[in-house]
Amino acid sequence: MSYVVDLLVKHGAAMYGHEPVTQLDHGLQTAHLAEQAGASEALIAAALLHDIGHLIGGFEHARMPDVDFAHEESGADFLRTFLGPVVSEPVRLHVAAKRWLCACDPTYVDSLSPASVHSLALQGGAFTPQAAAAFLAHPFARDAIRLRRWDDAAKVAHAPTPPLAHYARIVARIEAALA
Ligand code: FE
């Protein structure tokens, strides 16, 4: 099994902050929503692995909810090595996508969970109009916005998904293509 996916197996039982799902469930639900939406394999892998920065950062993240560890940056730097920019860059931008959605979709903030509203403040809040425009100019911005919406919806206790092995095969194909 891929080293990257193995991290999810090893540490995925940790709870996803204050949400009613584990890290592994959250990744699987996000990937499942991406797959159902017809996303590319790269974006499905990004969905599965978008919070890996929380896992490689150890459990300080869960113990210190008032610190922003910039898990999107550490996770993306890690994923870029193994899976390339088509996977890593939507992950890097998934927090910025939340700030963009808060600025540009008036219904979005109301849809966020309390934990996500809390982290939004630590992450800098809604973008200004200038920052929102600059964000959209990024080549991976649209992928990141799609990923963000699946991320926000992937917090349902006991929601059924395909098994991790299904997504591990997708990750393995991307790794093989890069090798
Ligand atoms: Fe997430």
mmCIF file with all atom_site columns, C-alpha atoms and ligand atoms in Angstrom:
data_model
loop_
_atom_site.group_PDB
_atom_site.id
_atom_site.type_symbol
_atom_site.label_atom_id
_atom_site.label_alt_id
_atom_site.label_comp_id
_atom_site.label_asym_id
_atom_site.label_entity_id
_atom_site.label_seq_id
_atom_site.pdbx_PDB_ins_code
_atom_site.Cartn_x
_atom_site.Cartn_y
_atom_site.Cartn_z
_atom_site.occupancy
_atom_site.B_iso_or_equiv
_atom_site.pdbx_formal_charge
_atom_site.auth_seq_id
_atom_site.auth_comp_id
_atom_site.auth_asym_id
_atom_site.auth_atom_id
_atom_site.pdbx_PDB_model_num
ATOM   1   C  CA . MET A 1 1   ? 0.000   0.000  0.000   1.00 0.00 ? 1   MET A CA 1
ATOM   2   C  CA . SER A 1 2   ? 1.111   3.488  -0.739  1.00 0.00 ? 2   SER A CA 1
ATOM   3   C  CA . TYR A 1 3   ? 2.960   5.235  2.064   1.00 0.00 ? 3   TYR A CA 1
ATOM   4   C  CA . VAL A 1 4   ? 0.480   8.102  1.830   1.00 0.00 ? 4   VAL A CA 1
ATOM   5   C  CA . VAL A 1 5   ? -2.594  5.884  2.173   1.00 0.00 ? 5   VAL A CA 1
ATOM   6   C  CA . ASP A 1 6   ? -0.879  3.943  4.958   1.00 0.00 ? 6   ASP A CA 1
ATOM   7   C  CA . LEU A 1 7   ? -0.867  7.151  7.014   1.00 0.00 ? 7   LEU A CA 1
ATOM   8   C  CA . LEU A 1 8   ? -4.653  7.209  6.822   1.00 0.00 ? 8   LEU A CA 1
ATOM   9   C  CA . VAL A 1 9   ? -4.778  3.595  7.994   1.00 0.00 ? 9   VAL A CA 1
ATOM   10  C  CA . LYS A 1 10  ? -2.370  4.259  10.884  1.00 0.00 ? 10  LYS A CA 1
ATOM   11  C  CA . HIS A 1 11  ? -3.811  7.540  12.143  1.00 0.00 ? 11  HIS A CA 1
ATOM   12  C  CA . GLY A 1 12  ? -7.260  7.737  10.583  1.00 0.00 ? 12  GLY A CA 1
ATOM   13  C  CA . ALA A 1 13  ? -9.082  6.563  13.703  1.00 0.00 ? 13  ALA A CA 1
ATOM   14  C  CA . ALA A 1 14  ? -8.473  9.961  15.312  1.00 0.00 ? 14  ALA A CA 1
ATOM   15  C  CA . MET A 1 15  ? -11.610 12.043 15.514  1.00 0.00 ? 15  MET A CA 1
ATOM   16  C  CA . TYR A 1 16  ? -11.991 14.895 13.039  1.00 0.00 ? 16  TYR A CA 1
ATOM   17  C  CA . GLY A 1 17  ? -11.886 17.800 15.475  1.00 0.00 ? 17  GLY A CA 1
ATOM   18  C  CA . HIS A 1 18  ? -15.323 18.266 17.025  1.00 0.00 ? 18  HIS A CA 1
ATOM   19  C  CA . GLU A 1 19  ? -17.160 16.599 14.144  1.00 0.00 ? 19  GLU A CA 1
ATOM   20  C  CA . PRO A 1 20  ? -18.925 13.221 14.608  1.00 0.00 ? 20  PRO A CA 1
ATOM   21  C  CA . VAL A 1 21  ? -16.592 11.339 12.222  1.00 0.00 ? 21  VAL A CA 1
ATOM   22  C  CA . THR A 1 22  ? -13.044 9.990  12.292  1.00 0.00 ? 22  THR A CA 1
ATOM   23  C  CA . GLN A 1 23  ? -10.333 11.398 10.031  1.00 0.00 ? 23  GLN A CA 1
ATOM   24  C  CA . LEU A 1 24  ? -10.594 8.273  7.876   1.00 0.00 ? 24  LEU A CA 1
ATOM   25  C  CA . ASP A 1 25  ? -14.400 8.503  7.592   1.00 0.00 ? 25  ASP A CA 1
ATOM   26  C  CA . HIS A 1 26  ? -14.088 12.179 6.720   1.00 0.00 ? 26  HIS A CA 1
ATOM   27  C  CA . GLY A 1 27  ? -11.547 11.494 3.966   1.00 0.00 ? 27  GLY A CA 1
ATOM   28  C  CA . LEU A 1 28  ? -13.619 8.613  2.564   1.00 0.00 ? 28  LEU A CA 1
ATOM   29  C  CA . GLN A 1 29  ? -16.819 10.662 2.560   1.00 0.00 ? 29  GLN A CA 1
ATOM   30  C  CA . THR A 1 30  ? -15.068 13.579 0.847   1.00 0.00 ? 30  THR A CA 1
ATOM   31  C  CA . ALA A 1 31  ? -13.608 11.234 -1.808  1.00 0.00 ? 31  ALA A CA 1
ATOM   32  C  CA . HIS A 1 32  ? -16.991 9.539  -2.295  1.00 0.00 ? 32  HIS A CA 1
ATOM   33  C  CA . LEU A 1 33  ? -18.701 12.889 -2.913  1.00 0.00 ? 33  LEU A CA 1
ATOM   34  C  CA . ALA A 1 34  ? -15.948 13.788 -5.403  1.00 0.00 ? 34  ALA A CA 1
ATOM   35  C  CA . GLU A 1 35  ? -16.384 10.492 -7.226  1.00 0.00 ? 35  GLU A CA 1
ATOM   36  C  CA . GLN A 1 36  ? -20.174 10.866 -7.346  1.00 0.00 ? 36  GLN A CA 1
ATOM   37  C  CA . ALA A 1 37  ? -19.692 14.329 -8.855  1.00 0.00 ? 37  ALA A CA 1
ATOM   38  C  CA . GLY A 1 38  ? -17.578 12.873 -11.663 1.00 0.00 ? 38  GLY A CA 1
ATOM   39  C  CA . ALA A 1 39  ? -14.294 14.426 -10.509 1.00 0.00 ? 39  ALA A CA 1
ATOM   40  C  CA . SER A 1 40  ? -10.963 13.372 -12.030 1.00 0.00 ? 40  SER A CA 1
ATOM   41  C  CA . GLU A 1 41  ? -8.941  10.688 -10.246 1.00 0.00 ? 41  GLU A CA 1
ATOM   42  C  CA . ALA A 1 42  ? -6.464  13.378 -9.145  1.00 0.00 ? 42  ALA A CA 1
ATOM   43  C  CA . LEU A 1 43  ? -9.241  15.391 -7.509  1.00 0.00 ? 43  LEU A CA 1
ATOM   44  C  CA . ILE A 1 44  ? -10.729 12.274 -5.896  1.00 0.00 ? 44  ILE A CA 1
ATOM   45  C  CA . ALA A 1 45  ? -7.300  11.545 -4.392  1.00 0.00 ? 45  ALA A CA 1
ATOM   46  C  CA . ALA A 1 46  ? -7.025  15.162 -3.243  1.00 0.00 ? 46  ALA A CA 1
ATOM   47  C  CA . ALA A 1 47  ? -10.432 14.821 -1.587  1.00 0.00 ? 47  ALA A CA 1
ATOM   48  C  CA . LEU A 1 48  ? -9.390  11.632 0.203   1.00 0.00 ? 48  LEU A CA 1
ATOM   49  C  CA . LEU A 1 49  ? -6.132  13.152 1.434   1.00 0.00 ? 49  LEU A CA 1
ATOM   50  C  CA . HIS A 1 50  ? -7.003  16.834 1.897   1.00 0.00 ? 50  HIS A CA 1
ATOM   51  C  CA . ASP A 1 51  ? -6.553  16.781 5.696   1.00 0.00 ? 51  ASP A CA 1
ATOM   52  C  CA . ILE A 1 52  ? -3.405  14.643 5.782   1.00 0.00 ? 52  ILE A CA 1
ATOM   53  C  CA . GLY A 1 53  ? -1.597  17.684 7.227   1.00 0.00 ? 53  GLY A CA 1
ATOM   54  C  CA . HIS A 1 54  ? -3.504  17.086 10.459  1.00 0.00 ? 54  HIS A CA 1
ATOM   55  C  CA . LEU A 1 55  ? -2.163  13.518 10.586  1.00 0.00 ? 55  LEU A CA 1
ATOM   56  C  CA . ILE A 1 56  ? 1.468   14.227 9.734   1.00 0.00 ? 56  ILE A CA 1
ATOM   57  C  CA . GLY A 1 57  ? 1.353   17.073 12.246  1.00 0.00 ? 57  GLY A CA 1
ATOM   58  C  CA . GLY A 1 58  ? 0.644   14.604 15.038  1.00 0.00 ? 58  GLY A CA 1
ATOM   59  C  CA . PHE A 1 59  ? -2.073  15.039 17.578  1.00 0.00 ? 59  PHE A CA 1
ATOM   60  C  CA . GLU A 1 60  ? -1.121  18.529 18.717  1.00 0.00 ? 60  GLU A CA 1
ATOM   61  C  CA . HIS A 1 61  ? -3.694  19.704 16.187  1.00 0.00 ? 61  HIS A CA 1
ATOM   62  C  CA . ALA A 1 62  ? -6.532  18.052 18.066  1.00 0.00 ? 62  ALA A CA 1
ATOM   63  C  CA . ARG A 1 63  ? -5.218  19.141 21.452  1.00 0.00 ? 63  ARG A CA 1
ATOM   64  C  CA . MET A 1 64  ? -4.720  22.794 20.504  1.00 0.00 ? 64  MET A CA 1
ATOM   65  C  CA . PRO A 1 65  ? -7.891  23.942 18.697  1.00 0.00 ? 65  PRO A CA 1
ATOM   66  C  CA . ASP A 1 66  ? -6.956  27.618 19.049  1.00 0.00 ? 66  ASP A CA 1
ATOM   67  C  CA . VAL A 1 67  ? -3.755  27.285 17.038  1.00 0.00 ? 67  VAL A CA 1
ATOM   68  C  CA . ASP A 1 68  ? -3.764  27.381 13.234  1.00 0.00 ? 68  ASP A CA 1
ATOM   69  C  CA . PHE A 1 69  ? -1.174  24.780 12.163  1.00 0.00 ? 69  PHE A CA 1
ATOM   70  C  CA . ALA A 1 70  ? -1.685  25.601 8.460   1.00 0.00 ? 70  ALA A CA 1
ATOM   71  C  CA . HIS A 1 71  ? -2.414  21.921 7.809   1.00 0.00 ? 71  HIS A CA 1
ATOM   72  C  CA . GLU A 1 72  ? -3.243  22.746 4.190   1.00 0.00 ? 72  GLU A CA 1
ATOM   73  C  CA . GLU A 1 73  ? 0.374   23.839 3.586   1.00 0.00 ? 73  GLU A CA 1
ATOM   74  C  CA . SER A 1 74  ? 2.097   20.954 5.385   1.00 0.00 ? 74  SER A CA 1
ATOM   75  C  CA . GLY A 1 75  ? -0.298  18.468 3.791   1.00 0.00 ? 75  GLY A CA 1
ATOM   76  C  CA . ALA A 1 76  ? 0.192   19.891 0.296   1.00 0.00 ? 76  ALA A CA 1
ATOM   77  C  CA . ASP A 1 77  ? 3.995   19.988 0.606   1.00 0.00 ? 77  ASP A CA 1
ATOM   78  C  CA . PHE A 1 78  ? 3.924   16.347 1.646   1.00 0.00 ? 78  PHE A CA 1
ATOM   79  C  CA . LEU A 1 79  ? 1.497   15.256 -1.103  1.00 0.00 ? 79  LEU A CA 1
ATOM   80  C  CA . ARG A 1 80  ? 3.360   17.107 -3.840  1.00 0.00 ? 80  ARG A CA 1
ATOM   81  C  CA . THR A 1 81  ? 6.349   14.806 -3.370  1.00 0.00 ? 81  THR A CA 1
ATOM   82  C  CA . PHE A 1 82  ? 4.303   11.643 -3.828  1.00 0.00 ? 82  PHE A CA 1
ATOM   83  C  CA . LEU A 1 83  ? 1.420   12.647 -6.085  1.00 0.00 ? 83  LEU A CA 1
ATOM   84  C  CA . GLY A 1 84  ? 2.367   15.879 -7.858  1.00 0.00 ? 84  GLY A CA 1
ATOM   85  C  CA . PRO A 1 85  ? 0.673   19.272 -8.101  1.00 0.00 ? 85  PRO A CA 1
ATOM   86  C  CA . VAL A 1 86  ? -2.677  18.069 -9.516  1.00 0.00 ? 86  VAL A CA 1
ATOM   87  C  CA . VAL A 1 87  ? -3.291  16.454 -6.127  1.00 0.00 ? 87  VAL A CA 1
ATOM   88  C  CA . SER A 1 88  ? -1.341  18.758 -3.820  1.00 0.00 ? 88  SER A CA 1
ATOM   89  C  CA . GLU A 1 89  ? -2.478  22.168 -5.063  1.00 0.00 ? 89  GLU A CA 1
ATOM   90  C  CA . PRO A 1 90  ? -6.239  21.784 -4.558  1.00 0.00 ? 90  PRO A CA 1
ATOM   91  C  CA . VAL A 1 91  ? -5.321  20.580 -1.050  1.00 0.00 ? 91  VAL A CA 1
ATOM   92  C  CA . ARG A 1 92  ? -3.122  23.649 -0.498  1.00 0.00 ? 92  ARG A CA 1
ATOM   93  C  CA . LEU A 1 93  ? -6.021  25.893 -1.507  1.00 0.00 ? 93  LEU A CA 1
ATOM   94  C  CA . HIS A 1 94  ? -8.877  24.202 0.357   1.00 0.00 ? 94  HIS A CA 1
ATOM   95  C  CA . VAL A 1 95  ? -8.703  26.639 3.274   1.00 0.00 ? 95  VAL A CA 1
ATOM   96  C  CA . ALA A 1 96  ? -8.427  29.634 0.937   1.00 0.00 ? 96  ALA A CA 1
ATOM   97  C  CA . ALA A 1 97  ? -11.474 28.231 -0.891  1.00 0.00 ? 97  ALA A CA 1
ATOM   98  C  CA . LYS A 1 98  ? -13.445 28.442 2.335   1.00 0.00 ? 98  LYS A CA 1
ATOM   99  C  CA . ARG A 1 99  ? -12.401 32.090 2.729   1.00 0.00 ? 99  ARG A CA 1
ATOM   100 C  CA . TRP A 1 100 ? -13.436 32.689 -0.906  1.00 0.00 ? 100 TRP A CA 1
ATOM   101 C  CA . LEU A 1 101 ? -16.829 31.006 -0.423  1.00 0.00 ? 101 LEU A CA 1
ATOM   102 C  CA . CYS A 1 102 ? -17.452 33.113 2.701   1.00 0.00 ? 102 CYS A CA 1
ATOM   103 C  CA . ALA A 1 103 ? -16.824 36.228 0.624   1.00 0.00 ? 103 ALA A CA 1
ATOM   104 C  CA . CYS A 1 104 ? -18.680 35.198 -2.540  1.00 0.00 ? 104 CYS A CA 1
ATOM   105 C  CA . ASP A 1 105 ? -21.555 32.879 -1.548  1.00 0.00 ? 105 ASP A CA 1
ATOM   106 C  CA . PRO A 1 106 ? -23.947 34.596 0.895   1.00 0.00 ? 106 PRO A CA 1
ATOM   107 C  CA . THR A 1 107 ? -25.483 31.266 2.001   1.00 0.00 ? 107 THR A CA 1
ATOM   108 C  CA . TYR A 1 108 ? -22.169 29.543 2.646   1.00 0.00 ? 108 TYR A CA 1
ATOM   109 C  CA . VAL A 1 109 ? -21.311 30.769 6.152   1.00 0.00 ? 109 VAL A CA 1
ATOM   110 C  CA . ASP A 1 110 ? -24.669 29.580 7.485   1.00 0.00 ? 110 ASP A CA 1
ATOM   111 C  CA . SER A 1 111 ? -23.911 26.073 6.209   1.00 0.00 ? 111 SER A CA 1
ATOM   112 C  CA . LEU A 1 112 ? -20.664 25.736 8.170   1.00 0.00 ? 112 LEU A CA 1
ATOM   113 C  CA . SER A 1 113 ? -20.440 23.650 11.326  1.00 0.00 ? 113 SER A CA 1
ATOM   114 C  CA . PRO A 1 114 ? -19.568 25.509 14.575  1.00 0.00 ? 114 PRO A CA 1
ATOM   115 C  CA . ALA A 1 115 ? -16.049 24.009 14.485  1.00 0.00 ? 115 ALA A CA 1
ATOM   116 C  CA . SER A 1 116 ? -15.551 25.258 10.940  1.00 0.00 ? 116 SER A CA 1
ATOM   117 C  CA . VAL A 1 117 ? -16.734 28.756 11.870  1.00 0.00 ? 117 VAL A CA 1
ATOM   118 C  CA . HIS A 1 118 ? -14.246 28.700 14.750  1.00 0.00 ? 118 HIS A CA 1
ATOM   119 C  CA . SER A 1 119 ? -11.325 27.705 12.511  1.00 0.00 ? 119 SER A CA 1
ATOM   120 C  CA . LEU A 1 120 ? -12.370 30.297 9.904   1.00 0.00 ? 120 LEU A CA 1
ATOM   121 C  CA . ALA A 1 121 ? -11.548 33.076 12.363  1.00 0.00 ? 121 ALA A CA 1
ATOM   122 C  CA . LEU A 1 122 ? -8.094  31.552 12.993  1.00 0.00 ? 122 LEU A CA 1
ATOM   123 C  CA . GLN A 1 123 ? -7.571  31.204 9.235   1.00 0.00 ? 123 GLN A CA 1
ATOM   124 C  CA . GLY A 1 124 ? -8.150  34.904 8.573   1.00 0.00 ? 124 GLY A CA 1
ATOM   125 C  CA . GLY A 1 125 ? -11.921 35.109 7.908   1.00 0.00 ? 125 GLY A CA 1
ATOM   126 C  CA . ALA A 1 126 ? -13.657 35.910 4.627   1.00 0.00 ? 126 ALA A CA 1
ATOM   127 C  CA . PHE A 1 127 ? -11.530 37.252 1.777   1.00 0.00 ? 127 PHE A CA 1
ATOM   128 C  CA . THR A 1 128 ? -11.660 40.893 0.798   1.00 0.00 ? 128 THR A CA 1
ATOM   129 C  CA . PRO A 1 129 ? -12.908 41.446 -2.798  1.00 0.00 ? 129 PRO A CA 1
ATOM   130 C  CA . GLN A 1 130 ? -9.297  41.885 -3.946  1.00 0.00 ? 130 GLN A CA 1
ATOM   131 C  CA . ALA A 1 131 ? -8.118  38.698 -2.259  1.00 0.00 ? 131 ALA A CA 1
ATOM   132 C  CA . ALA A 1 132 ? -11.128 36.813 -3.670  1.00 0.00 ? 132 ALA A CA 1
ATOM   133 C  CA . ALA A 1 133 ? -10.245 37.917 -7.210  1.00 0.00 ? 133 ALA A CA 1
ATOM   134 C  CA . ALA A 1 134 ? -6.596  36.981 -6.737  1.00 0.00 ? 134 ALA A CA 1
ATOM   135 C  CA . PHE A 1 135 ? -7.608  33.549 -5.454  1.00 0.00 ? 135 PHE A CA 1
ATOM   136 C  CA . LEU A 1 136 ? -9.777  32.809 -8.493  1.00 0.00 ? 136 LEU A CA 1
ATOM   137 C  CA . ALA A 1 137 ? -6.846  33.531 -10.800 1.00 0.00 ? 137 ALA A CA 1
ATOM   138 C  CA . HIS A 1 138 ? -5.024  30.491 -9.430  1.00 0.00 ? 138 HIS A CA 1
ATOM   139 C  CA . PRO A 1 139 ? -5.140  27.548 -11.865 1.00 0.00 ? 139 PRO A CA 1
ATOM   140 C  CA . PHE A 1 140 ? -6.345  25.155 -9.150  1.00 0.00 ? 140 PHE A CA 1
ATOM   141 C  CA . ALA A 1 141 ? -8.891  27.509 -7.548  1.00 0.00 ? 141 ALA A CA 1
ATOM   142 C  CA . ARG A 1 142 ? -11.975 25.869 -9.107  1.00 0.00 ? 142 ARG A CA 1
ATOM   143 C  CA . ASP A 1 143 ? -10.842 22.398 -8.050  1.00 0.00 ? 143 ASP A CA 1
ATOM   144 C  CA . ALA A 1 144 ? -10.247 23.719 -4.529  1.00 0.00 ? 144 ALA A CA 1
ATOM   145 C  CA . ILE A 1 145 ? -13.762 25.213 -4.335  1.00 0.00 ? 145 ILE A CA 1
ATOM   146 C  CA . ARG A 1 146 ? -15.309 21.911 -5.438  1.00 0.00 ? 146 ARG A CA 1
ATOM   147 C  CA . LEU A 1 147 ? -13.162 20.044 -2.898  1.00 0.00 ? 147 LEU A CA 1
ATOM   148 C  CA . ARG A 1 148 ? -14.210 22.481 -0.188  1.00 0.00 ? 148 ARG A CA 1
ATOM   149 C  CA . ARG A 1 149 ? -17.919 21.869 -0.729  1.00 0.00 ? 149 ARG A CA 1
ATOM   150 C  CA . TRP A 1 150 ? -17.406 18.089 -0.540  1.00 0.00 ? 150 TRP A CA 1
ATOM   151 C  CA . ASP A 1 151 ? -15.242 18.584 2.576   1.00 0.00 ? 151 ASP A CA 1
ATOM   152 C  CA . ASP A 1 152 ? -17.996 20.561 4.300   1.00 0.00 ? 152 ASP A CA 1
ATOM   153 C  CA . ALA A 1 153 ? -20.605 17.906 3.465   1.00 0.00 ? 153 ALA A CA 1
ATOM   154 C  CA . ALA A 1 154 ? -18.414 14.984 4.594   1.00 0.00 ? 154 ALA A CA 1
ATOM   155 C  CA . LYS A 1 155 ? -19.134 15.062 8.312   1.00 0.00 ? 155 LYS A CA 1
ATOM   156 C  CA . VAL A 1 156 ? -22.068 12.662 8.552   1.00 0.00 ? 156 VAL A CA 1
ATOM   157 C  CA . ALA A 1 157 ? -21.844 9.987  11.261  1.00 0.00 ? 157 ALA A CA 1
ATOM   158 C  CA . HIS A 1 158 ? -21.906 6.451  9.805   1.00 0.00 ? 158 HIS A CA 1
ATOM   159 C  CA . ALA A 1 159 ? -22.466 7.529  6.186   1.00 0.00 ? 159 ALA A CA 1
ATOM   160 C  CA . PRO A 1 160 ? -21.724 4.565  3.900   1.00 0.00 ? 160 PRO A CA 1
ATOM   161 C  CA . THR A 1 161 ? -18.780 4.867  1.467   1.00 0.00 ? 161 THR A CA 1
ATOM   162 C  CA . PRO A 1 162 ? -16.721 2.529  -0.687  1.00 0.00 ? 162 PRO A CA 1
ATOM   163 C  CA . PRO A 1 163 ? -13.810 0.990  1.274   1.00 0.00 ? 163 PRO A CA 1
ATOM   164 C  CA . LEU A 1 164 ? -10.394 2.617  1.506   1.00 0.00 ? 164 LEU A CA 1
ATOM   165 C  CA . ALA A 1 165 ? -9.013  -0.085 -0.821  1.00 0.00 ? 165 ALA A CA 1
ATOM   166 C  CA . HIS A 1 166 ? -11.101 1.390  -3.652  1.00 0.00 ? 166 HIS A CA 1
ATOM   167 C  CA . TYR A 1 167 ? -9.455  4.792  -3.254  1.00 0.00 ? 167 TYR A CA 1
ATOM   168 C  CA . ALA A 1 168 ? -6.036  3.272  -2.559  1.00 0.00 ? 168 ALA A CA 1
ATOM   169 C  CA . ARG A 1 169 ? -6.119  1.893  -6.100  1.00 0.00 ? 169 ARG A CA 1
ATOM   170 C  CA . ILE A 1 170 ? -6.732  5.399  -7.464  1.00 0.00 ? 170 ILE A CA 1
ATOM   171 C  CA . VAL A 1 171 ? -3.810  6.779  -5.438  1.00 0.00 ? 171 VAL A CA 1
ATOM   172 C  CA . ALA A 1 172 ? -1.593  3.925  -6.620  1.00 0.00 ? 172 ALA A CA 1
ATOM   173 C  CA . ARG A 1 173 ? -2.414  4.705  -10.266 1.00 0.00 ? 173 ARG A CA 1
ATOM   174 C  CA . ILE A 1 174 ? -1.430  8.363  -9.777  1.00 0.00 ? 174 ILE A CA 1
ATOM   175 C  CA . GLU A 1 175 ? 1.812   7.362  -8.052  1.00 0.00 ? 175 GLU A CA 1
ATOM   176 C  CA . ALA A 1 176 ? 2.632   4.897  -10.814 1.00 0.00 ? 176 ALA A CA 1
ATOM   177 C  CA . ALA A 1 177 ? 2.044   7.529  -13.502 1.00 0.00 ? 177 ALA A CA 1
ATOM   178 C  CA . LEU A 1 178 ? 4.492   9.891  -11.749 1.00 0.00 ? 178 LEU A CA 1
ATOM   179 C  CA . ALA A 1 179 ? 7.205   7.282  -11.171 1.00 0.00 ? 179 ALA A CA 1
HETATM 180 FE FE . FE  B 2 .   ? -11.741 18.435 5.828   1.00 0.00 ? 1   FE  B FE 1
#
